[in-house]
PDB file of C-alpha atoms in Angstrom:
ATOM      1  CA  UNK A 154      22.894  -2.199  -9.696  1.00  0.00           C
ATOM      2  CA  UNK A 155      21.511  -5.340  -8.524  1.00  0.00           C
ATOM      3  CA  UNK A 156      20.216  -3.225  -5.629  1.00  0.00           C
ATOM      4  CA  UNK A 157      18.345  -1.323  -7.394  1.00  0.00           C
ATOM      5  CA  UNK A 158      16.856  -3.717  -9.347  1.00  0.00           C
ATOM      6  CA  UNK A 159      15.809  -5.562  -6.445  1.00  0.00           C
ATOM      7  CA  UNK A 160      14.090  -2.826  -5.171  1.00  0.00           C
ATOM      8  CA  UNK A 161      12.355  -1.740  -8.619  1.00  0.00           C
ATOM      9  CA  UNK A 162      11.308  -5.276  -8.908  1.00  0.00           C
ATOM     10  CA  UNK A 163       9.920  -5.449  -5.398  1.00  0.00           C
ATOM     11  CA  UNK A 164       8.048  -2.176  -5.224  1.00  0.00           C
ATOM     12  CA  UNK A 165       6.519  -2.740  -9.052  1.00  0.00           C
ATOM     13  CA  UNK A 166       5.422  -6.037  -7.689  1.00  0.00           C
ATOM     14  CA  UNK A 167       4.821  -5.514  -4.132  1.00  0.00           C
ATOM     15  CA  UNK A 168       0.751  -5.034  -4.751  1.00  0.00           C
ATOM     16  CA  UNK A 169      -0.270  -8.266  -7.043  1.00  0.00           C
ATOM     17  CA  UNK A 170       2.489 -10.318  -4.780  1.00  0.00           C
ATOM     18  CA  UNK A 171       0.561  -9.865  -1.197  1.00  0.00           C
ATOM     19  CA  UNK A 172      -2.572 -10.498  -2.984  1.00  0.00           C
ATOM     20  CA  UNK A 173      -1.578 -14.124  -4.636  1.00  0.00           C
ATOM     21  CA  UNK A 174       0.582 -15.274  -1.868  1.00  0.00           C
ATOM     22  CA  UNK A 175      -2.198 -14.242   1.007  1.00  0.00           C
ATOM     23  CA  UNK A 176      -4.607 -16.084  -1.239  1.00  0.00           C
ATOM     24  CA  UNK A 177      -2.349 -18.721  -1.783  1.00  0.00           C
ATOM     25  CA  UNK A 178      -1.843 -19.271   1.893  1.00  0.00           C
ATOM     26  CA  UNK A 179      -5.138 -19.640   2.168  1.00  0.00           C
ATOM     27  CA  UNK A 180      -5.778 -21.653  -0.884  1.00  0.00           C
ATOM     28  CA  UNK A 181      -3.257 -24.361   1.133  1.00  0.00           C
ATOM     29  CA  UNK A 182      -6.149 -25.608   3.425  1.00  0.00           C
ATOM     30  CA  UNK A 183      -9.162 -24.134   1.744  1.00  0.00           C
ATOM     31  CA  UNK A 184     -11.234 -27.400   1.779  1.00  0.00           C
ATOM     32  CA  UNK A 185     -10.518 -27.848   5.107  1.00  0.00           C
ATOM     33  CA  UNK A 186     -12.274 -24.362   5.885  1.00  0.00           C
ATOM     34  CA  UNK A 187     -14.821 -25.310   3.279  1.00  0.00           C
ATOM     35  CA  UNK A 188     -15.519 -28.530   5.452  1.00  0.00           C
ATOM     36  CA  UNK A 189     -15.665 -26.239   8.710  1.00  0.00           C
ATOM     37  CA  UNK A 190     -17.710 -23.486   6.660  1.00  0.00           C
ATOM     38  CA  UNK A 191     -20.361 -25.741   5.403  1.00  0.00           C
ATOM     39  CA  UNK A 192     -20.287 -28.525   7.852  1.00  0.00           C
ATOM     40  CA  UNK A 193     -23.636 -29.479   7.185  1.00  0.00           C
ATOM     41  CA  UNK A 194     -23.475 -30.328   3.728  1.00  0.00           C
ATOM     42  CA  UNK A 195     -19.451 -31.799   3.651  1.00  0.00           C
ATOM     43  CA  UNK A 196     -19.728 -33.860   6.688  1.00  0.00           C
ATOM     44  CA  UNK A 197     -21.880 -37.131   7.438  1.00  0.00           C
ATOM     45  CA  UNK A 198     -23.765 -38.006  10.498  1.00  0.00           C
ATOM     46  CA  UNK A 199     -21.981 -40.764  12.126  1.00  0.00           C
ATOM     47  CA  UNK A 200     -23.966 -44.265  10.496  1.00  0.00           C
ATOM     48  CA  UNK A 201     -23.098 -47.631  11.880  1.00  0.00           C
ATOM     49  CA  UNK A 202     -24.921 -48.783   8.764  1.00  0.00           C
ATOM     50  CA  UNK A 203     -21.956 -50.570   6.166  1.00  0.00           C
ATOM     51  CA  UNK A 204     -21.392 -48.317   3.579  1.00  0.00           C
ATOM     52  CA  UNK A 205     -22.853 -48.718   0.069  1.00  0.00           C
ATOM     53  CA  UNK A 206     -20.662 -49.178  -2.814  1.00  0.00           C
ATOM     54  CA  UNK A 207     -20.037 -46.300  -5.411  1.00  0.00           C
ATOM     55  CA  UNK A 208     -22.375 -47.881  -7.910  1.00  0.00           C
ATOM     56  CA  UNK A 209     -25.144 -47.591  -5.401  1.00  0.00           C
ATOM     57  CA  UNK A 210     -24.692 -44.179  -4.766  1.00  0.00           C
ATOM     58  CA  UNK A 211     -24.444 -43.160  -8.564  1.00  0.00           C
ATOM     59  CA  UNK A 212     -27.622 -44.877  -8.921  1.00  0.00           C
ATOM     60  CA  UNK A 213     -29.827 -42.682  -6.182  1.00  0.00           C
ATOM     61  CA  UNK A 214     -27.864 -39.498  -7.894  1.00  0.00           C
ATOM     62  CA  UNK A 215     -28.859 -40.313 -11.158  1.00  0.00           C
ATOM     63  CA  UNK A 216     -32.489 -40.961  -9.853  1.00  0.00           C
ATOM     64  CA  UNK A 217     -32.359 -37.504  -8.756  1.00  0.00           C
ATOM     65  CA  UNK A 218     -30.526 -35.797 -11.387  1.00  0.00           C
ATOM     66  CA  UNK A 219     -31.896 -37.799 -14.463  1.00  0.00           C
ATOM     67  CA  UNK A 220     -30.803 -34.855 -16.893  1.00  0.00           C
ATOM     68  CA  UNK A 221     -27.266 -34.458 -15.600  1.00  0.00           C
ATOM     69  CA  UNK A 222     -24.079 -36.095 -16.514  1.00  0.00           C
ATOM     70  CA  UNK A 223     -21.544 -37.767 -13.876  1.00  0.00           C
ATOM     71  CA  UNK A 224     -18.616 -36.115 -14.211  1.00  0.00           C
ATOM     72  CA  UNK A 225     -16.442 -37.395 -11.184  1.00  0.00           C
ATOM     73  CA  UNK A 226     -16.498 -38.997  -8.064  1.00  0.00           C
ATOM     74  CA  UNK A 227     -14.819 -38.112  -4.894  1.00  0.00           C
ATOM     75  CA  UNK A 228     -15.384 -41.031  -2.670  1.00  0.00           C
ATOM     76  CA  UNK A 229     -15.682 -40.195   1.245  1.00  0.00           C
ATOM     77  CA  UNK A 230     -12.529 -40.183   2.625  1.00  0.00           C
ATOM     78  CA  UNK A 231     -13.675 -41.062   6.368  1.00  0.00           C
ATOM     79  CA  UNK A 232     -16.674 -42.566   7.646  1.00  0.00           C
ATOM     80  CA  UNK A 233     -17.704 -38.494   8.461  1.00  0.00           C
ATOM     81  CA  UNK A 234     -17.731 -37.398   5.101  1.00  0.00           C
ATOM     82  CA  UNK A 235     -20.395 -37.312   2.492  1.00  0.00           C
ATOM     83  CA  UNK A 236     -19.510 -39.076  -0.906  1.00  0.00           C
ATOM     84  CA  UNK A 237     -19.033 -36.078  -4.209  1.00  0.00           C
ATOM     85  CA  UNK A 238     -20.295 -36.145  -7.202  1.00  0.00           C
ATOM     86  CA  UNK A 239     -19.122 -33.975 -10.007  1.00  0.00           C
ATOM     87  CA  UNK A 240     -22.531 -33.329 -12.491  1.00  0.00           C
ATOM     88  CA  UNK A 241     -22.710 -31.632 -15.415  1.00  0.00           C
ATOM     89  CA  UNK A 242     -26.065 -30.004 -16.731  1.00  0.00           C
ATOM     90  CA  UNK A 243     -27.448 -29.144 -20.065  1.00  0.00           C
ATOM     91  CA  UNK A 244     -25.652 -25.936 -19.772  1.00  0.00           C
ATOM     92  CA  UNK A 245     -22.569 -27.027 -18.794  1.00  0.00           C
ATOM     93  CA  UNK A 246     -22.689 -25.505 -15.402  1.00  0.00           C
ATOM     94  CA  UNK A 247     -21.001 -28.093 -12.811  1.00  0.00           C
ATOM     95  CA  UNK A 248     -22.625 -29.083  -9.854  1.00  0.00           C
ATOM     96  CA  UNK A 249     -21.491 -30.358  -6.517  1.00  0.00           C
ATOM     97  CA  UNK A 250     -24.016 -33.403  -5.256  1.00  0.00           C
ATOM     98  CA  UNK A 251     -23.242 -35.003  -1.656  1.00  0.00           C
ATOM     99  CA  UNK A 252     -24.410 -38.052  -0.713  1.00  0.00           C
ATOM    100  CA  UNK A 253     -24.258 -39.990   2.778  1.00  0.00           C
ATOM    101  CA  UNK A 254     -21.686 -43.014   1.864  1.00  0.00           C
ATOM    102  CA  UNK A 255     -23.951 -44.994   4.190  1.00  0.00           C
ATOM    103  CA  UNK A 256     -27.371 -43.895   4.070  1.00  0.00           C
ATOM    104  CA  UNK A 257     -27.253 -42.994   0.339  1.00  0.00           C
ATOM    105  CA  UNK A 258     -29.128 -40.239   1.707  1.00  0.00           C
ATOM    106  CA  UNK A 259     -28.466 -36.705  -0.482  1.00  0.00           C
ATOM    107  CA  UNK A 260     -27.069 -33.998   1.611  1.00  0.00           C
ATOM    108  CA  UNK A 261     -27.370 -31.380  -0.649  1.00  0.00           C
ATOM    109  CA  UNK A 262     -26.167 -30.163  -4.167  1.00  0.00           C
ATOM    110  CA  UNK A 263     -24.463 -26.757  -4.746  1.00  0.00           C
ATOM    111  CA  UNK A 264     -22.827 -25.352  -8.042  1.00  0.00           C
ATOM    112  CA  UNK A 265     -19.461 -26.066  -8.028  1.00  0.00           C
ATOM    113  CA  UNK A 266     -18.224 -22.372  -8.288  1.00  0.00           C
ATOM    114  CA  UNK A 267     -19.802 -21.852  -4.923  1.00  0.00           C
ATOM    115  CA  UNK A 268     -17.357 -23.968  -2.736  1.00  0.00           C
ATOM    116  CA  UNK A 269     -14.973 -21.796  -0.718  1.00  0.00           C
ATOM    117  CA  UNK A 270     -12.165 -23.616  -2.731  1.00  0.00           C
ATOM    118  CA  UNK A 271     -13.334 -22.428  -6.160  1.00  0.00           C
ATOM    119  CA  UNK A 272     -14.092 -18.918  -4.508  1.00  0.00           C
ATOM    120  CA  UNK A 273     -10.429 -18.522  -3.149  1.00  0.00           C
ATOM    121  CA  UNK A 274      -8.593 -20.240  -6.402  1.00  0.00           C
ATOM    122  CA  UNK A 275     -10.843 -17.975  -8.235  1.00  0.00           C
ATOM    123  CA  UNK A 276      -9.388 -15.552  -6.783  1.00  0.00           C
ATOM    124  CA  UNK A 277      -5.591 -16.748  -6.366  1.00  0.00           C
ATOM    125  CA  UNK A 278      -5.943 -16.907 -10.471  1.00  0.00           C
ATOM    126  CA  UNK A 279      -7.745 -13.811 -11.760  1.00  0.00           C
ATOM    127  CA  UNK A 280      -7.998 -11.573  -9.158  1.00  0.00           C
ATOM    128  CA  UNK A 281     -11.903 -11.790  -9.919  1.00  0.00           C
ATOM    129  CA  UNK A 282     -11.161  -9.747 -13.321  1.00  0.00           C
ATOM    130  CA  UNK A 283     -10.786 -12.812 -15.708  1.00  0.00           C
ATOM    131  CA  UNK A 284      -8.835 -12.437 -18.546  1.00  0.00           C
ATOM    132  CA  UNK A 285      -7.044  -8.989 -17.019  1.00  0.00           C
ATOM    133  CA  UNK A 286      -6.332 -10.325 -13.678  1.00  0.00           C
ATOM    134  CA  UNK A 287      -5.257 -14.005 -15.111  1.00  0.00           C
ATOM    135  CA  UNK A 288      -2.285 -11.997 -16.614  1.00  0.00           C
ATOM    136  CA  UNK A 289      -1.487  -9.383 -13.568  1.00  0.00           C
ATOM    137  CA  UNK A 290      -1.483 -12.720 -11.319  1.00  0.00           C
ATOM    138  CA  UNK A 291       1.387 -14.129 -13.993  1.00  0.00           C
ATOM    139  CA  UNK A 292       3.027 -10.853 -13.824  1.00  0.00           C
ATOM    140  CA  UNK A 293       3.046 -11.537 -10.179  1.00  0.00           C
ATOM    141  CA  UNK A 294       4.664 -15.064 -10.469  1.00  0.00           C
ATOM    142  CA  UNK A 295       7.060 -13.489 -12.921  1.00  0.00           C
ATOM    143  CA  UNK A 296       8.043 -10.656 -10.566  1.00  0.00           C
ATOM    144  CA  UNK A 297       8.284 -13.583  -7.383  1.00  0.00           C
ATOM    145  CA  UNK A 298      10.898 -15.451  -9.492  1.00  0.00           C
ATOM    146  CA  UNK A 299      12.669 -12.139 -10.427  1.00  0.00           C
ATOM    147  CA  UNK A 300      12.509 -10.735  -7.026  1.00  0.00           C
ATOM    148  CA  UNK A 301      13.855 -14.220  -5.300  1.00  0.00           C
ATOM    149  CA  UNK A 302      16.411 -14.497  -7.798  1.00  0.00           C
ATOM    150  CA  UNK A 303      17.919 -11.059  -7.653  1.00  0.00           C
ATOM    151  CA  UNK A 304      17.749 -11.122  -2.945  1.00  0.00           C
ATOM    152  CA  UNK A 305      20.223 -14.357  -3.643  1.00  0.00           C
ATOM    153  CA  UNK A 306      22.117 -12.652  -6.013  1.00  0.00           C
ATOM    154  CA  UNK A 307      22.313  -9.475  -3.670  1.00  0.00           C
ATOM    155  CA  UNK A 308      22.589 -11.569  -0.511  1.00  0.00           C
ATOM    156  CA  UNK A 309      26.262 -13.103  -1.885  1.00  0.00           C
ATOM    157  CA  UNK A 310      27.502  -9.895  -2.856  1.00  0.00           C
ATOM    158  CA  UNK A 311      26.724  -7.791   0.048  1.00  0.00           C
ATOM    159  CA  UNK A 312      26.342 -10.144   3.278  1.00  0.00           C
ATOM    160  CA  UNK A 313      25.132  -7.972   6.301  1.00  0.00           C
ATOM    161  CA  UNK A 314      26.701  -7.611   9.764  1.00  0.00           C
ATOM    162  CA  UNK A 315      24.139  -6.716  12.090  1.00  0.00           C
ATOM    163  CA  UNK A 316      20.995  -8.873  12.518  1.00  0.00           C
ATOM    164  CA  UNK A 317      18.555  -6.429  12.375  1.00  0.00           C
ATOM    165  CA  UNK A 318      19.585  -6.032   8.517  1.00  0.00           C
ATOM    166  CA  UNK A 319      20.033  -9.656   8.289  1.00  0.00           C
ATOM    167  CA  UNK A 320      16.172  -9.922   9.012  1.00  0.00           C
ATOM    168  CA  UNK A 321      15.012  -9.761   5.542  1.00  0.00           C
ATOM    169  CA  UNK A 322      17.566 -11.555   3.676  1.00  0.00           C
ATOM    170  CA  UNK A 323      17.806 -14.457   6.009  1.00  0.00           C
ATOM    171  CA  UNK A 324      13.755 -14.699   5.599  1.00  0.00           C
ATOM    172  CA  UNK A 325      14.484 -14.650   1.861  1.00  0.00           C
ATOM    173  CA  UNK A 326      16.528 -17.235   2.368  1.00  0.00           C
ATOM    174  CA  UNK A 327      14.966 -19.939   3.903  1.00  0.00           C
ATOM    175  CA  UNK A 328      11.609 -19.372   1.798  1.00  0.00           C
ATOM    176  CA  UNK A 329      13.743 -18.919  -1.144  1.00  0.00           C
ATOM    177  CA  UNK A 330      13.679 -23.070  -2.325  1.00  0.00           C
ATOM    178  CA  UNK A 331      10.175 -22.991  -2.120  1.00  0.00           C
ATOM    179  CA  UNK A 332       8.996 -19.700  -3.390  1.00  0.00           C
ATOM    180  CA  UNK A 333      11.428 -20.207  -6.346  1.00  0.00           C
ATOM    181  CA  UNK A 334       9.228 -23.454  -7.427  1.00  0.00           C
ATOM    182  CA  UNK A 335       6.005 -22.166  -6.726  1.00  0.00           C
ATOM    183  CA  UNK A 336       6.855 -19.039  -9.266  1.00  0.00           C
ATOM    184  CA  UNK A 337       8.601 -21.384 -11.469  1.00  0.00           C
ATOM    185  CA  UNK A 338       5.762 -23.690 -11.538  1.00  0.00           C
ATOM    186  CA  UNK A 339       2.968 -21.311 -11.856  1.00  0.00           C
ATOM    187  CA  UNK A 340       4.199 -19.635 -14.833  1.00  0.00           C
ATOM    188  CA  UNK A 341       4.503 -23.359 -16.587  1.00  0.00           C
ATOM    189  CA  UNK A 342       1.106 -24.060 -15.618  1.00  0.00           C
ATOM    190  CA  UNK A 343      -0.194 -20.712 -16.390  1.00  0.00           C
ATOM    191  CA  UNK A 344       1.756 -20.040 -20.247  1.00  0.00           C
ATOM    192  CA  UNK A 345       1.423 -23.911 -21.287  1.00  0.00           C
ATOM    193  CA  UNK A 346      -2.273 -24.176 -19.874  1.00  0.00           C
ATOM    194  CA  UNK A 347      -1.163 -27.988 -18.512  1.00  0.00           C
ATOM    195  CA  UNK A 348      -3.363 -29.630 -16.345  1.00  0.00           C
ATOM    196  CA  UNK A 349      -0.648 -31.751 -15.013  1.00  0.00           C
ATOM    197  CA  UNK A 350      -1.522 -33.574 -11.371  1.00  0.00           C
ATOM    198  CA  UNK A 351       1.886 -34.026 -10.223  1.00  0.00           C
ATOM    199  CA  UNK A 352       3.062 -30.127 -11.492  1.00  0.00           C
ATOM    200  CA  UNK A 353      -0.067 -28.802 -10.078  1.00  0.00           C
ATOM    201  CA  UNK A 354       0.696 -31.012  -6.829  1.00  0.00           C
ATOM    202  CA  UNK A 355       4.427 -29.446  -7.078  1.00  0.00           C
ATOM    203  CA  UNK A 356       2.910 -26.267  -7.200  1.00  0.00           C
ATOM    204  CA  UNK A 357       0.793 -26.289  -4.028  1.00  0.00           C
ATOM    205  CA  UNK A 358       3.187 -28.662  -1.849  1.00  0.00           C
ATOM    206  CA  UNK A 359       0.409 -31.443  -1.927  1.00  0.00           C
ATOM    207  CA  UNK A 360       3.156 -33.943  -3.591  1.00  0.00           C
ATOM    208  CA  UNK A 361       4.866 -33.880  -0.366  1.00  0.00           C
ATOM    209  CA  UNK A 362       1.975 -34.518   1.522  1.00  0.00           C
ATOM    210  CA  UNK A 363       0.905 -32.386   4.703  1.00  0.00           C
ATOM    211  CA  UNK A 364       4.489 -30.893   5.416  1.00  0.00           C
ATOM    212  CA  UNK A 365       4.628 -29.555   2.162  1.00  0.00           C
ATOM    213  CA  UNK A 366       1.222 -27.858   2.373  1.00  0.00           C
ATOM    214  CA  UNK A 367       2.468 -26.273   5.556  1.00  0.00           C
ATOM    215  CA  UNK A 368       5.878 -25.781   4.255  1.00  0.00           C
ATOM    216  CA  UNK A 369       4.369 -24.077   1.180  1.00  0.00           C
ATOM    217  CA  UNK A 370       1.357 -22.042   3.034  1.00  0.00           C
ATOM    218  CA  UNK A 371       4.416 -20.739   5.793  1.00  0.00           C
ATOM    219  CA  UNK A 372       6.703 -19.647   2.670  1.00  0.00           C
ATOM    220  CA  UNK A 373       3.283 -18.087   0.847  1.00  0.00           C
ATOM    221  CA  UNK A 374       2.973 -16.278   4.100  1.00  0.00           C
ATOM    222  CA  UNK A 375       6.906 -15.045   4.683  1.00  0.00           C
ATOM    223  CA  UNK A 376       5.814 -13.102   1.024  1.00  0.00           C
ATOM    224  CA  UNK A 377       4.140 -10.401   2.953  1.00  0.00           C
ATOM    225  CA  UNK A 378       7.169 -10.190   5.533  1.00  0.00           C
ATOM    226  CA  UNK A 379       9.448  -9.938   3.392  1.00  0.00           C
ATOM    227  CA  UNK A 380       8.030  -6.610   0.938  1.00  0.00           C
ATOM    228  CA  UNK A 381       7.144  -5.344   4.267  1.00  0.00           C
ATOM    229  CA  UNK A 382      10.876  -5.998   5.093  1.00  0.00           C
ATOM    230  CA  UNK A 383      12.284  -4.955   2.171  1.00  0.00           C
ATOM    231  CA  UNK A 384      10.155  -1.100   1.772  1.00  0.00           C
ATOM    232  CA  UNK A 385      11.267  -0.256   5.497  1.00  0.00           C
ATOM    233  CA  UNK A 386      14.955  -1.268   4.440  1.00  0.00           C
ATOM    234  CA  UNK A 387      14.489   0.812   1.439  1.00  0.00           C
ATOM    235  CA  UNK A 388      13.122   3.935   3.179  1.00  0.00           C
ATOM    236  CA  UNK A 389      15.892   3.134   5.728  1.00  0.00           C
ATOM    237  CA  UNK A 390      18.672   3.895   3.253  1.00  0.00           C
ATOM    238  CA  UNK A 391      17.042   6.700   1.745  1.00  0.00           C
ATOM    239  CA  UNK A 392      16.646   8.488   5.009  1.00  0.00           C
ATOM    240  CA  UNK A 393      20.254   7.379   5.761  1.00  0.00           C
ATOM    241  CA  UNK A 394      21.472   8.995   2.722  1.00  0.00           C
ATOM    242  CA  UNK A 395      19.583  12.185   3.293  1.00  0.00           C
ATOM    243  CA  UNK A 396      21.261  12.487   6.752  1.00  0.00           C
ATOM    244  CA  UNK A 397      24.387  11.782   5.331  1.00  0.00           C
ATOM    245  CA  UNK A 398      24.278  14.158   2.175  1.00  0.00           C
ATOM    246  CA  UNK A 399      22.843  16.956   4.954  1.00  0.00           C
ATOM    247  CA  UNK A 400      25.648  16.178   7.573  1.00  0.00           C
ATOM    248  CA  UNK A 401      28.444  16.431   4.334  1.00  0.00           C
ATOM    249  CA  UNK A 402      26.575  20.059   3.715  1.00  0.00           C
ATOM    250  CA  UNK A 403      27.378  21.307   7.153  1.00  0.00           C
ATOM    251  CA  UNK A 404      30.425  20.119   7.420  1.00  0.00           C
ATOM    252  CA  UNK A 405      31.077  22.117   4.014  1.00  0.00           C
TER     253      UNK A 405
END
């Protein structure tokens, strides 16, 4: 029974599931690709100039952007990165403006939807078909939780000898912990629309600093392994019980 369910619940899910955990994965270190990406407009010349305090940079932003509102600030976080600032226009539309923390020179400005980050979490959330996809993506948590939930349950109840068919469940295993509270926290984010830091920081690993985002990115990426895993073991024991059923007819 529990089998079977396993398997319903992994092949029904199998599709949306490699999606959100591939883009998930990447999603871990997508502003470090963004920084790679568009290295020109992230990153700073090296300055030995002091840099200039936050109210000095506001001040040459809103010089330039006299009809925009400051929305945040993301100050530079090493002496090679430009300064952010969040602005909002008379539309609405969010830009991206970076500054030189040094030279208070302006790097360039970029809507914020543009950044490889909001590309890929675009994508993570909706599956680029808004309000459809923002529910098939928390079908796909759903089905993660279910999924995990049901290989423990099967994993007590029928341990395996051999290691080849201890492959999958072992994988299952170890990424269990942390696949079990990224689907648990995605579907409280998701049905209670929170824009809690620390649940959102739960969610991608960032709470536990860089060995959770690698922690969490390596489990996002054992998702693919293991409905690979689980479909060949599948097809395995269907195969196995067509030989079987055949080699019962001869011997009739």
């Amino acid at each position: 029974m529990i089998r079977s369910l396993h398997a319903a619940l992994a092949l029904f899910f199998a599709l949306p599931l490699l999606l959100v955990s591939l883009s998930g994965a990447l999603l871990g270190f997508a502003r470090e690709s963004d920084r790679i990406i568009n290295v020109d407009l992230v990153s700073a010349p090296f300055s030995s100039a002091p840099a200039q305090s936050l109210e000095a940079l506001e001040s040459v932003v809103r010089q330039r952007y006299p009809d925009r509102k400051v929305i945040e600030i993301h100050p530079a976080k090493t002496a090679f990165d430009s300064t952010v600032f969040v602005l909002q226009d008379s539309q609405n539309h969010m830009h991206e403006v970076f500054i030189h923390t040094q030279t208070a020179e302006i790097r360039g400005s970029r809507l914020a939807t543009d950044s490889f980050y909001a590309q890929v979490h675009r994508f993570h959330t909706t599956l680029v078909l808004d309000d459809f996809g923002t529910w098939i993506t928390r079908l796909a948590a759903l089905g993660l939780l279910l999924t995990t939930l049901s290989g423990l349950i099967l994993r007590r109840q029928r341990p395996q000898a051999s290691l080849s068919a201890r492959l999958h469940p072992l994988l299952g295993l170890t990424a269990a912990p942390v696949l079990l509270t990224i689907a648990a926290s995605a579907l409280f984010i998701a049905f209670y629309d929170t824009q809690s830091a620390w649940l959102h920081q739960i969610h991608t690993g960032e709470l536990f600093a860089m060995p959770g985002r690698v922690l969490w990115v390596l489990a996002s990426l054992a998702v693919p392994l293991l409905v690979y895993g689980g479909i060949a073991s599948y097809r395995a024991r269907i195969n196995s019980s067509a030989e079987n059923h055949k080699a019962d007819n001869h011997h009739v």
